[in-house]
Structures are given as structure tokens and as C-alpha cells.
Amino acid sequence: MAQHHRLQAWDWESPMSFQYQYQYQHLYQGEQGEACKELMFEKPLTPSDVGKLNRLVIPKQHAERYFPLDGVSGEKGLLLSLEDDSGKIWQFRYSYWTSSQSYVLTKGWSRFVKEKRLDAGDVVLFERRRVDGDRLYIGCRHRGDPAATNTAAGPWNTPYYASSVSVQHQYSSLHAEEQRDETGVHKSETVAPSNSKRLRLFGVNLDYWPEPEPEPVQASTSWLI
Amino acid sequence: MAQHHRLQAWDWESPMSFQYQYQYQHLYQGEQGEACKELMFEKPLTPSDVGKLNRLVIPKQHAERYFPLDGVSGEKGLLLSLEDDSGKIWQFRYSYWTSSQSYVLTKGWSRFVKEKRLDAGDVVLFERRRVDGDRLYIGCRHRGDPAATNTAAGPWNTPYYASSVSVQHQYSSLHAEEQRDETGVHKSETVAPSNSKRLRLFGVNLDYWPEPEPEPVQASTSWLI
DNA sequence: CACTGAACCTGCTGG
DNA sequence: TCCAGCAGGTTCAGT
């Protein structure tokens, strides 16, 4: 099965197999309950969405329904973590631009466009998936494709590190590696949720850190789902 | 002589002739000992350096050698005072941008560009001058000019106020004027260096106030040299 | 005092 | 990795 294939790839890439088995288990449960996938909205991409502006405009009606910023606005927005078909975690800065009166994904979006090879007319879609908690999902469908498939290179093509989105307050293995590299001492303790805040988003109560990690491709969960 | 010419202009502009004579004396000493001029670095200006970004990027190797921010970083940078050929004091905010990993002069820089009529390809240069203490100097050379000359209008064309860079903890006469305007009471006392910090910069130990004065063209010495 | 534009500040991307 | 360039928001001075 494809799932086993991915699991093997992860095992091969990282020594922290526990997390990945844990994550795999959740994916498996998710596939058992297909009814738990709820499409929130889709957007056909405009030329600007895939161009040099490096931002995705979220249509206002969808943004205000699924991504309300009322409780957190006035600041620089927040960091959103979403998972794609392959289990990869994508982090985007999500904020409101008063100048254009629009909700946008900025930081991290251009990487998504590039890796998924998105073009104008392709469709990006956002789902909420109930597994044993709620999880956010981002996918895309290329122009002309019949189904919403994720055509991105999987972990067997593009090595990457995924954080656990199920284990709360657990830094990813990559992050632990970085800490060890910097200090020369491996810090294996889980980090206390000292700075976490609580926000209702997607109709779900969520914990997050306002500005947790600068590097979006690599792991470390800011949104605990 | 040109020096006398400048001195007369200062005398004409300000009643505090003592300070200007004092400064003049130092310039005179400086010209006697030309070996005391030490070029720290030059930078050919990019279009962005003279454009709407209102900032000068200091190449990292020069910044970290001559402008280390180790002791003061993590904040909003500091205010740098430099003198040009005419004796005018220029104040710039100097800070580190983590987002672009670069050192920059921001506030005050656009005024310098405008007054010196700088363009892309022109060169800005930073010198340290030993007179009877160390003094920082900023100059520029226009594209194609043979020597590093300061082609800006002198004080006889553009009235300005210069602070004493030689008398420690002495506010300028202009600053005293401002205080009188605000409070209605003339405060002639010298200000105690209560918030001053000590930092080694340009290989020299210097006192400064982290955020002393918002107005850069006008006087008030933040760097006491 | 409200409006406006310039300057300033911060963050991000790509080469 | 550095840094040129771009973009948006905030502050401030002038009207």
C-alpha cells in the first residue's frame, strides 16, 4: 500500500520511528473514516496567486468563515500549519492586509506553488479532517485533472522532515538535531507550552504559538491539531 | 583660508562661538596630521541604497569588523553620529535586520542621499580620524570623480547646526533651545550621563545612549568621541 | 483636527 | 549565506 510505502520512507530517513508510526496510525484511521474529510473551500488560482507576489488571496467569505482573525488581529497575523496528502507539513503566514482589504497567505506560499508546480487555473483546496482530533489539510488539483489529487513529489523523491501533528508540545526530530548541533548536548525533553495561546479556528479550539519557528518547510508544529 | 571661512559662517550662525572655535581647533589639528585619517571601508551604492527603501546596507564583513552590535543587539539598534567634510553631524539609526540577515543604516540615511545628491554607482566611505580623540567621518565620492571629495553644500549654503563632538555630556545649543520651547524654562545645566552605556566600536571605547534623540539632522551628540 | 504623503520599519524572496 | 529588491504597515510632519 502507499501508506506502507511512505512509512518505510520515513523510517529510512529518521531514527525517530515512533513519531512516524504514530502519525501513520492516524493516517490509517483517517482512511478508515472517509466521512471525516470535510471540504471547506476550493479556490481556482489566479495568475497573481502563482506569480511574483508570493501570496494567496483567500476569498473573504471563506476566510471569515473558516479563518476568522478577530481574536488575533491587529498584529502580524499568525502561522498556519497544514498537512498535504503525503503528510508533509506546510506552514504559511496568514494575515489580513488592510490596504487591499483581503486575507492572504504569504510566507511559505511561494514554496508550495513551486513544489506543487501550480499554475493559473489550478485549484487549491482546504479540508478539515477529523481523525482523533481535527487536522487541517491543504491540497491541489491541476487544471484539467478530474480529481483532487496531490501531484507533488512524495518523500521518496524529495527528502523532508515531518513533525508530529498529533503529539502535543513535542519538537520534531529535526529540531532536536538542530539543538544538538548548536549546543553539543542533545536536548530530548519536550518543551513546555509556556507561550501557547488558544484560538477558535475552523470551528475548532486550537493551541498555537504566535511566532514559533522561522523555517516553514522544516518541521515543528505551531498549530496543534 | 577655507577653514577660516567655515569658522566665520559658524560664528555668524550661532552665539556659542566657544564650541565652534573648539571644534575648529580640532579640525586644524586633524589637517596637520593627515596620517590620522584611516579609511575603514567604502561601498559603491546600489540602486536600492539610493532609492525608495531609505536604507543603506552595510556589507556584513565591514559591519561586524567596525560596527559590532553584539553588546547592544536584540533591540532596535542605536543612533550613530558621523561628521562629514564640512563638519556637519549626521545621525543614522544603525541596526541589524534579522529577516534579511543584514546590517543597515535607516533613519537619517535618505536625508544624506538627498543632500549629497547621491546616485547608484557613487561611493560612500567611512573613516576613523584620530584628532585628540577618535572621531567618525562619513564621506562620499560621485561616480567618475577621481578623489574622495565631499561635494555637498557647505554651511555657507545650507544653514545647519553642529554639535560639539569633543565636549562630553554636553547637549548642543539647539537642544537647549528645544527644551526651552517645550517647557518654557531654559535648562542650561549639562545633562548627567545617567543612561549612557559603554561599547567598543571602531576599535574605540565609546559612550552612547541607546535612543537619545529622534531628529538626526539637528544636533545632540549620541556618540561621544 | 483630519487628511495626505513621505519617511521609516519590518518581513520576505530570489539570485 | 549574503544582500538586492520588493512590499505592506506604521509613524510623523505638513497642510
Coordinates of C-alpha atoms (C1' of nucleotides) in Angstrom, one line a residue:
Chain A
M1 CA 0.0 0.0 0.0
A2 CA 1.0 3.5 -0.5
Q3 CA 0.8 4.1 3.2
H4 CA 3.3 1.4 3.9
H5 CA 5.5 2.8 1.3
R6 CA 5.5 6.2 3.0
L7 CA 6.1 4.7 6.4
Q8 CA 9.1 2.9 5.1
A9 CA 10.5 6.1 3.6
W10 CA 10.1 7.8 6.9
D11 CA 11.7 5.0 8.8
W12 CA 14.6 5.2 6.4
E13 CA 15.1 8.9 6.8
S14 CA 14.7 9.3 10.5
P15 CA 15.7 7.4 13.6
M16 CA 12.6 8.7 15.5
S17 CA 10.4 6.0 14.1
F18 CA 8.0 6.2 17.0
Q19 CA 6.6 9.5 15.9
Y20 CA 6.2 8.4 12.3
Q21 CA 4.5 5.2 13.3
Y22 CA 2.2 7.2 15.5
Q23 CA 1.4 9.5 12.6
Y24 CA 0.9 6.6 10.3
Q25 CA -1.6 5.2 12.6
H26 CA -3.5 8.4 12.5
L27 CA -3.5 8.5 8.7
Y28 CA -4.7 4.9 8.7
Q29 CA -7.6 5.8 11.0
G30 CA -8.3 8.7 8.7
E31 CA -8.6 6.5 5.7
Q32 CA -11.0 4.2 7.6
G33 CA -13.3 7.1 8.3
E34 CA -13.6 8.8 4.9
A35 CA -16.6 10.7 6.1
C36 CA -14.4 12.7 8.4
K37 CA -13.0 14.6 5.4
E38 CA -14.8 17.9 5.1
L39 CA -14.1 20.2 2.2
M40 CA -14.0 23.7 3.5
F41 CA -13.4 25.5 0.2
E42 CA -11.6 25.5 -3.1
K43 CA -10.1 28.3 -5.0
P44 CA -9.1 28.4 -8.6
L45 CA -5.7 30.1 -8.7
T46 CA -5.3 33.5 -10.4
P47 CA -2.2 34.5 -12.2
S48 CA -1.3 36.7 -9.2
D49 CA -1.7 33.7 -6.8
V50 CA 1.0 31.8 -8.6
G51 CA 3.1 34.9 -9.7
K52 CA 5.7 37.0 -8.2
L53 CA 3.5 38.5 -5.5
N54 CA 4.1 35.4 -3.4
R55 CA 0.7 35.4 -1.8
L56 CA -2.6 33.6 -2.0
V57 CA -5.7 35.7 -1.6
I58 CA -8.2 33.8 0.5
P59 CA -11.7 34.9 -0.7
K60 CA -13.2 36.9 2.1
Q61 CA -16.3 34.8 2.7
H62 CA -14.2 31.7 3.2
A63 CA -11.6 33.5 5.2
E64 CA -14.1 34.9 7.6
R65 CA -16.0 31.7 7.9
Y66 CA -13.1 29.3 8.4
F67 CA -10.2 31.6 9.3
P68 CA -11.5 34.4 11.5
L69 CA -8.8 36.7 12.7
D70 CA -10.9 38.6 15.1
G71 CA -9.3 37.2 18.2
V72 CA -5.8 37.6 16.9
S73 CA -5.8 40.6 14.5
G74 CA -4.1 43.9 14.9
E75 CA -0.9 42.0 14.8
K76 CA 1.1 40.4 12.1
G77 CA -1.2 37.5 11.6
L78 CA -0.3 34.0 12.6
L79 CA 1.4 30.9 11.4
L80 CA -0.8 28.2 10.0
S81 CA 0.2 24.6 9.6
L82 CA -1.5 22.4 7.2
E83 CA -0.8 18.9 6.0
D84 CA -0.8 17.6 2.5
D85 CA -1.5 14.2 1.0
S86 CA 1.9 13.0 1.7
G87 CA 1.9 14.0 5.3
K88 CA 4.2 16.9 4.7
I89 CA 3.6 19.9 7.0
W90 CA 3.3 23.3 5.3
Q91 CA 3.5 26.4 7.3
F92 CA 2.1 29.7 6.0
R93 CA 1.8 33.1 7.4
Y94 CA -1.9 34.1 7.4
S95 CA -2.8 37.7 7.8
Y96 CA -5.1 40.5 6.8
W97 CA -4.0 43.3 4.5
T98 CA -5.8 46.4 5.4
S99 CA -4.5 48.1 2.3
S100 CA -6.2 45.6 0.0
Q101 CA -8.9 44.5 2.5
S102 CA -8.1 40.9 1.9
Y103 CA -6.9 37.8 3.7
V104 CA -3.7 36.3 2.4
L105 CA -1.3 33.5 2.9
T106 CA 2.2 35.0 2.4
K107 CA 5.3 33.4 3.9
G108 CA 5.6 29.8 2.7
W109 CA 3.2 30.1 -0.1
S110 CA 5.7 30.5 -2.9
R111 CA 7.4 27.3 -1.8
F112 CA 4.1 25.5 -2.1
V113 CA 3.5 26.9 -5.6
K114 CA 6.9 25.9 -6.7
E115 CA 6.9 22.4 -5.3
K116 CA 3.4 21.6 -6.5
R117 CA 4.2 23.2 -9.8
L118 CA 1.0 25.2 -9.6
D119 CA -0.2 27.4 -12.4
A120 CA -3.1 29.7 -13.0
G121 CA -6.3 27.8 -13.3
D122 CA -5.1 25.1 -11.0
V123 CA -7.2 24.7 -7.8
V124 CA -6.1 24.8 -4.2
L125 CA -8.4 23.3 -1.6
F126 CA -8.6 23.3 2.1
E127 CA -10.1 20.5 4.2
R128 CA -10.7 19.7 7.8
R129 CA -10.2 16.1 8.7
R130 CA -11.4 14.6 11.9
V131 CA -9.1 11.8 12.9
D132 CA -8.9 11.7 16.6
G133 CA -8.7 15.4 16.7
D134 CA -9.2 17.9 13.9
R135 CA -6.4 18.4 11.4
L136 CA -6.1 20.9 8.6
Y137 CA -5.3 19.7 5.1
I138 CA -4.2 21.5 2.0
G139 CA -4.3 20.0 -1.4
C140 CA -4.3 21.0 -5.0
R141 CA -5.7 19.8 -8.3
H142 CA -4.1 20.7 -11.6
R143 CA -6.1 22.2 -14.4
G144 CA -7.9 19.5 -16.2
D145 CA -7.3 16.8 -13.6
P146 CA -10.5 15.0 -12.8
A147 CA -10.0 14.5 -9.0
A148 CA -8.4 16.5 -6.3
T149 CA -5.0 14.8 -6.2
N150 CA -1.7 15.8 -4.7
T151 CA 0.8 15.5 -7.5
A152 CA 3.7 16.7 -5.5
A153 CA 6.8 14.7 -5.1
G154 CA 6.5 12.5 -2.1
P155 CA 9.1 11.9 0.5
W156 CA 10.8 9.3 -1.7
N157 CA 11.6 12.0 -4.2
T158 CA 12.1 15.0 -2.1
P159 CA 13.6 14.3 1.3
Y160 CA 11.9 16.2 4.0
Y161 CA 11.1 16.1 7.7
A162 CA 7.6 16.0 9.1
S163 CA 6.7 16.9 12.6
S164 CA 4.1 15.0 14.5
V165 CA 0.9 16.9 14.4
S166 CA -0.6 14.5 17.0
V167 CA 1.8 14.7 19.9
Q168 CA 1.3 17.9 21.7
H169 CA 4.3 20.1 22.6
Q170 CA 6.8 17.7 21.0
Y171 CA 9.6 19.2 19.0
S172 CA 10.3 17.4 15.8
S173 CA 13.4 15.2 15.4
L174 CA 14.9 17.7 13.1
H175 CA 14.5 20.4 15.7
A176 CA 16.2 18.2 18.2
E177 CA 19.0 17.7 15.8
E178 CA 19.4 21.4 15.4
Q179 CA 19.6 21.9 19.1
R180 CA 22.2 19.2 19.4
D181 CA 24.2 20.8 16.7
E182 CA 24.2 24.2 18.3
T183 CA 24.8 23.2 21.9
G184 CA 26.6 20.0 21.6
V185 CA 24.2 18.5 24.0
H186 CA 21.1 16.6 22.9
K187 CA 18.0 18.0 24.5
S188 CA 15.3 15.4 24.4
E189 CA 12.9 17.0 26.8
T190 CA 9.6 18.0 25.5
V191 CA 9.1 21.7 25.6
A192 CA 6.5 23.1 28.0
P193 CA 3.6 25.0 26.3
S194 CA 4.6 28.2 28.1
N195 CA 3.8 30.6 25.3
S196 CA 0.9 28.8 23.7
K197 CA -2.4 30.6 23.1
R198 CA -5.8 29.3 22.5
L199 CA -7.9 30.3 19.5
R200 CA -11.1 29.0 17.9
L201 CA -10.5 28.5 14.2
F202 CA -12.2 26.2 11.7
G203 CA -14.8 25.8 14.4
V204 CA -12.2 24.0 16.5
N205 CA -10.3 25.1 19.6
L206 CA -6.6 25.2 18.8
D207 CA -3.4 25.9 20.6
Y208 CA -0.7 27.8 18.9
W209 CA 2.4 29.8 19.4
P210 CA 2.3 33.3 17.9
E211 CA 5.7 33.1 16.2
P212 CA 7.3 29.7 16.8
E213 CA 9.6 28.8 14.0
P214 CA 11.2 30.8 11.2
E215 CA 11.6 27.9 8.8
P216 CA 8.4 26.8 7.3
V217 CA 9.4 23.8 5.3
Q218 CA 11.0 22.1 8.1
A219 CA 9.1 20.8 11.0
S220 CA 7.9 22.0 14.4
T221 CA 4.2 22.2 14.9
S222 CA 2.9 25.6 15.6
W223 CA -0.7 24.5 15.3
L224 CA -1.6 21.6 17.4
I225 CA -4.5 19.9 15.9
Chain B
M1 CA 41.6 80.0 4.1
A2 CA 38.7 77.7 3.8
Q3 CA 38.9 76.9 7.5
H4 CA 38.5 80.5 8.4
H5 CA 35.7 80.8 6.0
R6 CA 33.8 78.0 7.8
L7 CA 34.6 79.3 11.2
Q8 CA 33.1 82.7 10.3
A9 CA 30.0 81.0 9.0
W10 CA 29.6 79.2 12.3
D11 CA 30.2 82.4 14.3
W12 CA 27.6 84.1 12.3
E13 CA 25.0 81.3 12.8
S14 CA 25.4 80.6 16.5
P15 CA 26.1 82.5 19.6
M16 CA 28.0 79.6 21.1
S17 CA 31.3 80.5 19.5
F18 CA 33.3 78.8 22.1
Q19 CA 32.3 75.3 21.0
Y20 CA 32.8 76.1 17.3
Q21 CA 36.3 77.5 18.0
Y22 CA 37.0 74.4 19.9
Q23 CA 35.8 72.3 17.1
Y24 CA 37.7 74.3 14.6
Q25 CA 40.9 73.9 16.6
H26 CA 40.4 70.1 16.3
L27 CA 39.9 70.2 12.6
Y28 CA 43.1 72.2 12.3
Q29 CA 45.0 69.7 14.3
G30 CA 43.4 67.0 12.1
E31 CA 44.7 68.6 9.0
Q32 CA 48.2 68.9 10.4
G33 CA 48.3 65.2 11.0
E34 CA 46.9 63.6 7.8
A35 CA 48.2 60.2 8.8
C36 CA 45.4 60.1 11.4
K37 CA 42.8 59.6 8.7
E38 CA 42.1 55.9 8.5
L39 CA 39.7 54.6 5.8
M40 CA 37.6 51.8 7.3
F41 CA 35.6 50.9 4.2
E42 CA 33.9 52.1 1.1
K43 CA 30.7 50.9 -0.6
P44 CA 29.6 51.6 -4.1
L45 CA 25.9 52.4 -3.8
T46 CA 23.3 50.2 -5.3
P47 CA 20.1 51.5 -6.8
S48 CA 18.3 50.3 -3.6
D49 CA 20.7 52.2 -1.4
V50 CA 19.7 55.5 -3.0
G51 CA 16.1 54.5 -3.8
K52 CA 12.9 54.4 -2.0
L53 CA 13.9 51.9 0.5
N54 CA 15.6 54.6 2.6
R55 CA 18.3 52.4 3.9
L56 CA 22.0 51.6 3.3
V57 CA 23.1 48.0 3.6
I58 CA 26.5 47.8 5.3
P59 CA 28.3 44.8 4.0
K60 CA 28.5 42.2 6.7
Q61 CA 32.2 41.8 6.9
H62 CA 32.6 45.6 7.4
A63 CA 29.7 45.9 9.8
E64 CA 31.0 43.1 12.0
R65 CA 34.5 44.5 12.0
Y66 CA 33.8 48.1 12.5
F67 CA 30.3 48.2 13.8
P68 CA 29.8 45.2 16.1
L69 CA 26.3 45.2 17.6
D70 CA 27.0 42.2 19.9
G71 CA 26.8 44.2 23.1
V72 CA 23.6 46.1 22.1
S73 CA 21.7 43.9 19.7
G74 CA 18.4 42.3 20.1
E75 CA 16.9 45.8 20.3
K76 CA 16.2 48.4 17.7
G77 CA 19.8 49.2 17.1
L78 CA 21.4 52.5 18.1
L79 CA 21.9 56.0 16.8
L80 CA 25.2 56.7 15.1
S81 CA 26.8 60.1 14.7
L82 CA 29.3 60.8 12.0
E83 CA 30.8 64.0 10.7
D84 CA 31.2 65.0 7.1
D85 CA 33.9 67.1 5.5
S86 CA 32.1 70.3 6.3
G87 CA 31.8 69.4 10.0
K88 CA 28.1 68.7 9.8
I89 CA 27.0 65.9 12.1
W90 CA 24.9 63.2 10.5
Q91 CA 22.9 60.8 12.7
F92 CA 21.7 57.5 11.5
R93 CA 19.9 54.6 13.0
Y94 CA 22.1 51.6 12.8
S95 CA 20.6 48.2 13.3
Y96 CA 20.5 44.6 12.2
W97 CA 17.7 43.1 10.2
T98 CA 17.2 39.5 11.2
S99 CA 14.9 38.9 8.3
S100 CA 17.5 39.7 5.7
Q101 CA 20.5 39.0 7.9
S102 CA 22.0 42.3 7.1
Y103 CA 23.2 45.5 8.9
V104 CA 21.6 48.7 7.8
L105 CA 21.6 52.4 8.3
T106 CA 17.9 53.5 8.2
K107 CA 16.7 56.7 9.8
G108 CA 18.5 59.7 8.5
W109 CA 20.0 58.0 5.5
S110 CA 17.6 59.3 3.0
R111 CA 18.5 62.9 4.1
F112 CA 22.1 62.2 3.4
V113 CA 21.4 60.8 0.0
K114 CA 19.3 63.8 -0.9
E115 CA 21.6 66.4 0.3
K116 CA 24.7 64.8 -1.2
R117 CA 22.7 64.1 -4.4
L118 CA 23.9 60.5 -4.3
D119 CA 23.1 58.1 -7.1
A120 CA 23.7 54.5 -7.9
G121 CA 27.4 53.9 -8.5
D122 CA 28.5 56.7 -6.3
V123 CA 30.6 55.6 -3.3
V124 CA 30.1 56.2 0.4
L125 CA 33.1 55.9 2.7
F126 CA 33.6 55.6 6.4
E127 CA 36.7 56.9 8.1
R128 CA 38.1 57.0 11.6
R129 CA 40.1 60.1 12.4
R130 CA 42.4 60.5 15.3
V131 CA 42.4 64.1 16.3
D132 CA 42.8 64.2 20.1
G133 CA 40.2 61.5 20.4
D134 CA 38.7 59.3 17.7
R135 CA 36.0 60.7 15.5
L136 CA 33.9 59.1 12.9
Y137 CA 33.6 60.5 9.5
I138 CA 31.3 59.8 6.6
G139 CA 32.1 61.0 3.1
C140 CA 31.1 60.3 -0.5
R141 CA 32.6 60.3 -4.0
H142 CA 30.5 60.7 -7.0
R143 CA 30.7 58.3 -9.9
G144 CA 33.7 59.2 -12.0
D145 CA 35.2 61.6 -9.6
P146 CA 38.9 61.0 -9.1
A147 CA 39.2 61.6 -5.4
A148 CA 37.1 61.1 -2.4
T149 CA 35.6 64.5 -2.2
N150 CA 32.6 65.8 -0.4
T151 CA 30.6 67.8 -2.9
A152 CA 27.8 68.7 -0.6
A153 CA 26.9 72.3 0.0
G154 CA 28.8 73.7 2.9
P155 CA 27.4 75.6 5.8
W156 CA 27.5 78.8 3.8
N157 CA 24.9 77.4 1.5
T158 CA 22.8 75.2 3.8
P159 CA 22.4 76.6 7.3
Y160 CA 22.8 73.8 9.9
Y161 CA 23.6 73.3 13.5
A162 CA 26.6 71.3 14.6
S163 CA 27.0 69.8 18.0
S164 CA 30.3 69.6 19.7
V165 CA 31.7 66.2 19.4
S166 CA 34.6 67.0 21.7
V167 CA 32.9 68.1 24.9
Q168 CA 31.5 65.1 26.7
H169 CA 27.9 65.0 28.0
Q170 CA 27.2 68.5 26.7
Y171 CA 24.0 69.0 24.8
S172 CA 24.1 71.3 21.9
S173 CA 22.8 74.8 21.9
L174 CA 20.0 73.8 19.6
H175 CA 18.9 71.1 22.0
A176 CA 18.8 73.7 24.8
E177 CA 16.6 75.8 22.6
E178 CA 14.2 72.9 22.1
Q179 CA 14.0 72.3 25.8
R180 CA 13.2 75.9 26.5
D181 CA 10.5 75.8 23.8
E182 CA 8.9 72.8 25.4
T183 CA 9.0 73.7 29.0
G184 CA 9.1 77.4 28.9
V185 CA 12.1 77.3 31.2
H186 CA 15.7 77.4 29.9
K187 CA 17.7 74.4 31.2
S188 CA 21.3 75.3 30.9
E189 CA 22.7 72.5 33.1
T190 CA 24.6 69.8 31.4
V191 CA 22.8 66.5 31.4
A192 CA 24.2 63.8 33.6
P193 CA 25.1 60.6 31.6
S194 CA 22.6 58.6 33.5
N195 CA 21.5 56.3 30.7
S196 CA 24.8 56.1 28.8
K197 CA 26.3 52.8 28.0
R198 CA 29.8 51.9 27.0
L199 CA 30.6 50.0 23.9
R200 CA 33.7 49.2 21.9
L201 CA 33.2 50.3 18.3
F202 CA 35.6 51.1 15.6
G203 CA 38.2 49.7 18.0
V204 CA 37.5 52.6 20.3
N205 CA 35.6 52.7 23.6
L206 CA 32.6 54.9 23.3
D207 CA 29.7 56.1 25.3
Y208 CA 26.3 56.3 23.9
W209 CA 22.6 56.5 24.7
P210 CA 20.5 53.7 23.2
E211 CA 17.8 56.1 21.9
P212 CA 18.6 59.7 22.7
E213 CA 17.1 61.9 20.0
P214 CA 14.7 61.4 17.2
E215 CA 15.8 64.2 15.0
P216 CA 19.0 63.4 13.1
V217 CA 19.8 66.5 11.1
Q218 CA 19.8 68.7 14.1
A219 CA 22.3 68.3 16.8
S220 CA 22.6 66.4 20.1
T221 CA 25.5 64.1 20.3
S222 CA 24.7 60.5 20.9
W223 CA 28.2 59.3 20.3
L224 CA 30.7 61.0 22.4
I225 CA 34.1 60.7 20.9
Chain C
dC1 C1' -8.2 68.3 13.8
dA2 C1' -8.5 65.4 9.7
dC3 C1' -6.2 64.1 5.7
dT4 C1' -2.1 63.1 3.0
dG5 C1' 2.3 61.8 1.5
dA6 C1' 6.9 60.9 2.8
dA7 C1' 9.9 58.6 5.7
dC8 C1' 10.6 54.8 8.5
dC9 C1' 10.2 49.9 10.0
dT10 C1' 9.7 45.1 9.3
dG11 C1' 9.4 40.9 6.8
dC12 C1' 10.1 38.0 2.8
dT13 C1' 12.0 36.2 -1.7
dG14 C1' 15.3 35.1 -5.1
dG15 C1' 19.8 35.2 -7.1
Chain D
dT1 C1' 24.8 32.9 3.1
dC2 C1' 24.7 37.5 1.9
dC3 C1' 22.2 41.1 0.2
dA4 C1' 19.5 43.5 -3.5
dG5 C1' 15.0 44.3 -4.3
dC6 C1' 10.1 44.3 -3.2
dA7 C1' 6.1 45.0 -0.4
dG8 C1' 3.0 46.4 3.3
dG9 C1' 2.1 48.8 7.6
dT10 C1' 3.1 52.5 10.9
dT11 C1' 4.6 56.9 12.3
dC12 C1' 5.0 61.6 11.7
dA13 C1' 5.2 66.3 9.8
dG14 C1' 3.0 69.5 6.8
dT15 C1' -1.3 71.5 5.2

